């Protein structure tokens, strides 16, 4: 019942992920309809319900365009788990403020990068110029496309790709 279900807005825009239990609740109360199952059925004593993979809300929900949240996990994902100074790919990475906070550096997509501990230590509280280091690329805000936002769910849910691409 904890399997991820993709939730589409009434206009088919992918807006959320919920679990099977919540999805069935939305369907049973008429708030959403089944778009795709393909996951078999759920049996109760008296009835069978299709196990949803994708559902669609009956009423359009107004919501701001989804954005990628500024979290450590999302910064590492944007930087492809690669130290942005030395290029080492490792699962143990820290976040570096390119312009240190005490020098007025912002906590935003343009000032935060993945850094391996040795590079972060070497740079210390200095700017890249002072530390004579270089960035592999200019850090940017990642695209707010549905494909990017839901990317981590797509390998296990390939059938969602057709509903996610292009938004
Ligand atoms: Zn490094």
Tab-separated table of C-alpha atoms and ligand atoms in Angstrom:
chain	number	residue	atom	x	y	z
A	1	UNK	CA	0.000	0.000	0.000
A	2	UNK	CA	3.025	2.254	0.166
A	3	UNK	CA	3.809	1.976	-3.548
A	4	UNK	CA	4.120	5.361	-5.238
A	5	UNK	CA	1.208	6.516	-7.387
A	6	UNK	CA	1.523	9.429	-9.800
A	7	UNK	CA	-1.189	12.076	-9.389
A	8	UNK	CA	-2.219	14.129	-12.420
A	9	UNK	CA	-4.158	17.351	-12.282
A	10	UNK	CA	-7.445	17.532	-14.208
A	11	UNK	CA	-5.494	18.868	-17.205
A	12	UNK	CA	-3.110	15.867	-17.019
A	13	UNK	CA	-0.223	17.870	-15.563
A	14	UNK	CA	1.727	15.611	-13.173
A	15	UNK	CA	1.617	17.326	-9.801
A	16	UNK	CA	2.327	14.906	-7.036
A	17	UNK	CA	3.153	11.445	-5.811
A	18	UNK	CA	1.030	9.674	-3.235
A	19	UNK	CA	0.828	6.129	-1.930
A	20	UNK	CA	-1.620	3.446	-3.003
A	21	UNK	CA	-3.778	3.835	0.112
A	22	UNK	CA	-4.270	7.554	-0.475
A	23	UNK	CA	-4.875	7.019	-4.198
A	24	UNK	CA	-7.603	4.468	-3.551
A	25	UNK	CA	-9.171	6.818	-1.012
A	26	UNK	CA	-9.290	9.594	-3.628
A	27	UNK	CA	-10.827	7.228	-6.165
A	28	UNK	CA	-13.440	5.851	-3.775
A	29	UNK	CA	-14.587	9.345	-2.809
A	30	UNK	CA	-14.875	10.358	-6.446
A	31	UNK	CA	-12.062	12.910	-6.233
A	32	UNK	CA	-9.857	11.085	-8.693
A	33	UNK	CA	-10.186	8.522	-11.426
A	34	UNK	CA	-7.945	5.737	-12.544
A	35	UNK	CA	-5.712	6.512	-15.524
A	36	UNK	CA	-3.414	3.519	-15.447
A	37	UNK	CA	-3.327	0.395	-13.350
A	38	UNK	CA	-1.321	-2.549	-14.574
A	39	UNK	CA	-0.460	-3.453	-11.019
A	40	UNK	CA	-3.110	-6.057	-10.454
A	41	UNK	CA	-5.907	-5.791	-7.951
A	42	UNK	CA	-6.411	-5.245	-4.268
A	43	UNK	CA	-8.938	-7.585	-2.714
A	44	UNK	CA	-11.072	-6.817	0.274
A	45	UNK	CA	-13.577	-9.285	1.706
A	46	UNK	CA	-16.320	-8.207	-0.662
A	47	UNK	CA	-14.682	-6.343	-3.530
A	48	UNK	CA	-11.719	-5.996	-5.838
A	49	UNK	CA	-10.120	-2.699	-6.717
A	50	UNK	CA	-7.616	-2.059	-9.475
A	51	UNK	CA	-4.256	-1.161	-7.992
A	52	UNK	CA	-3.495	2.283	-9.454
A	53	UNK	CA	-0.239	3.433	-10.966
A	54	UNK	CA	-1.503	6.797	-12.258
A	55	UNK	CA	-4.632	8.659	-11.177
A	56	UNK	CA	-6.132	11.962	-12.281
A	57	UNK	CA	-7.951	14.494	-10.111
A	58	UNK	CA	-11.500	15.221	-11.217
A	59	UNK	CA	-11.242	18.894	-10.306
A	60	UNK	CA	-8.459	21.184	-11.384
A	61	UNK	CA	-6.222	22.069	-8.463
A	62	UNK	CA	-4.600	25.482	-8.650
A	63	UNK	CA	-1.037	25.396	-7.575
A	64	UNK	CA	2.178	27.253	-8.294
A	65	UNK	CA	4.506	25.729	-10.818
A	66	UNK	CA	6.549	23.109	-8.920
A	67	UNK	CA	10.128	24.007	-8.173
A	68	UNK	CA	13.080	21.904	-7.242
A	69	UNK	CA	13.614	22.378	-3.517
A	70	UNK	CA	16.952	23.778	-2.433
A	71	UNK	CA	18.161	20.847	-0.344
A	72	UNK	CA	21.476	19.085	-0.006
A	73	UNK	CA	20.075	16.062	-1.805
A	74	UNK	CA	18.904	18.166	-4.753
A	75	UNK	CA	22.200	20.066	-4.986
A	76	UNK	CA	24.110	16.768	-5.111
A	77	UNK	CA	21.713	15.459	-7.743
A	78	UNK	CA	22.113	18.604	-9.878
A	79	UNK	CA	25.886	18.243	-9.644
A	80	UNK	CA	25.607	14.525	-10.487
A	81	UNK	CA	27.278	13.526	-7.215
A	82	UNK	CA	30.519	15.025	-8.486
A	83	UNK	CA	32.833	17.361	-6.591
A	84	UNK	CA	32.607	20.601	-8.558
A	85	UNK	CA	36.251	21.414	-7.840
A	86	UNK	CA	38.192	18.212	-8.526
A	87	UNK	CA	35.644	16.166	-10.455
A	88	UNK	CA	35.689	13.210	-8.120
A	89	UNK	CA	32.465	11.243	-8.096
A	90	UNK	CA	31.702	9.968	-4.628
A	91	UNK	CA	28.716	9.243	-2.445
A	92	UNK	CA	30.251	11.241	0.369
A	93	UNK	CA	30.045	14.886	-0.547
A	94	UNK	CA	29.565	18.128	1.316
A	95	UNK	CA	27.988	21.398	0.219
A	96	UNK	CA	30.282	24.359	-0.330
A	97	UNK	CA	29.283	28.031	-0.337
A	98	UNK	CA	31.317	29.361	-3.288
A	99	UNK	CA	31.336	32.831	-1.739
A	100	UNK	CA	31.506	32.045	1.985
A	101	UNK	CA	28.524	33.119	4.043
A	102	UNK	CA	30.617	35.361	6.259
A	103	UNK	CA	31.619	37.265	3.092
A	104	UNK	CA	27.972	37.743	2.179
A	105	UNK	CA	27.513	34.660	0.000
A	106	UNK	CA	23.918	33.676	-0.565
A	107	UNK	CA	22.277	30.374	0.232
A	108	UNK	CA	20.986	29.793	-3.306
A	109	UNK	CA	21.475	27.639	-6.405
A	110	UNK	CA	24.165	29.942	-7.774
A	111	UNK	CA	26.341	29.893	-4.675
A	112	UNK	CA	26.091	26.257	-3.563
A	113	UNK	CA	27.937	23.314	-5.075
A	114	UNK	CA	28.844	19.749	-4.226
A	115	UNK	CA	32.403	19.454	-2.894
A	116	UNK	CA	34.361	16.473	-1.632
A	117	UNK	CA	35.626	16.894	1.941
A	118	UNK	CA	39.300	17.445	0.920
A	119	UNK	CA	38.347	20.211	-1.539
A	120	UNK	CA	35.954	21.805	0.945
A	121	UNK	CA	38.668	21.697	3.598
A	122	UNK	CA	41.296	23.084	1.244
A	123	UNK	CA	39.065	25.967	0.217
A	124	UNK	CA	38.142	26.698	3.814
A	125	UNK	CA	36.500	30.061	4.390
A	126	UNK	CA	38.052	31.580	1.278
A	127	UNK	CA	36.729	32.560	-2.121
A	128	UNK	CA	37.756	30.454	-5.112
A	129	UNK	CA	40.139	33.205	-6.230
A	130	UNK	CA	41.833	33.322	-2.833
A	131	UNK	CA	42.053	29.533	-2.728
A	132	UNK	CA	43.174	29.422	-6.384
A	133	UNK	CA	40.628	26.790	-7.186
A	134	UNK	CA	38.284	26.401	-10.153
A	135	UNK	CA	34.724	25.304	-10.656
A	136	UNK	CA	33.991	22.677	-13.293
A	137	UNK	CA	30.865	24.548	-14.353
A	138	UNK	CA	28.692	27.523	-13.497
A	139	UNK	CA	26.117	26.412	-10.928
A	140	UNK	CA	22.576	27.042	-12.119
A	141	UNK	CA	19.088	26.521	-10.831
A	142	UNK	CA	17.954	23.122	-12.142
A	143	UNK	CA	15.065	22.988	-14.603
A	144	UNK	CA	11.645	22.794	-12.969
A	145	UNK	CA	10.408	20.300	-15.536
A	146	UNK	CA	8.293	17.391	-14.349
A	147	UNK	CA	10.850	14.993	-15.815
A	148	UNK	CA	13.556	16.489	-13.597
A	149	UNK	CA	11.353	16.776	-10.499
A	150	UNK	CA	10.060	13.193	-10.681
A	151	UNK	CA	13.305	11.716	-12.057
A	152	UNK	CA	14.087	9.530	-9.071
A	153	UNK	CA	10.740	7.695	-9.429
A	154	UNK	CA	11.032	7.018	-13.152
A	155	UNK	CA	13.433	4.029	-13.181
A	156	UNK	CA	10.963	1.953	-11.107
A	157	UNK	CA	7.901	3.407	-12.870
A	158	UNK	CA	8.757	3.530	-16.563
A	159	UNK	CA	5.071	3.632	-17.447
A	160	UNK	CA	4.933	7.151	-15.970
A	161	UNK	CA	7.332	8.627	-18.506
A	162	UNK	CA	4.594	9.252	-21.076
A	163	UNK	CA	2.659	11.269	-18.456
A	164	UNK	CA	5.649	13.230	-17.199
A	165	UNK	CA	7.504	14.209	-20.358
A	166	UNK	CA	6.811	17.641	-21.778
A	167	UNK	CA	5.577	19.277	-18.551
B	1	LIG	ZN1	37.055	17.578	-4.705
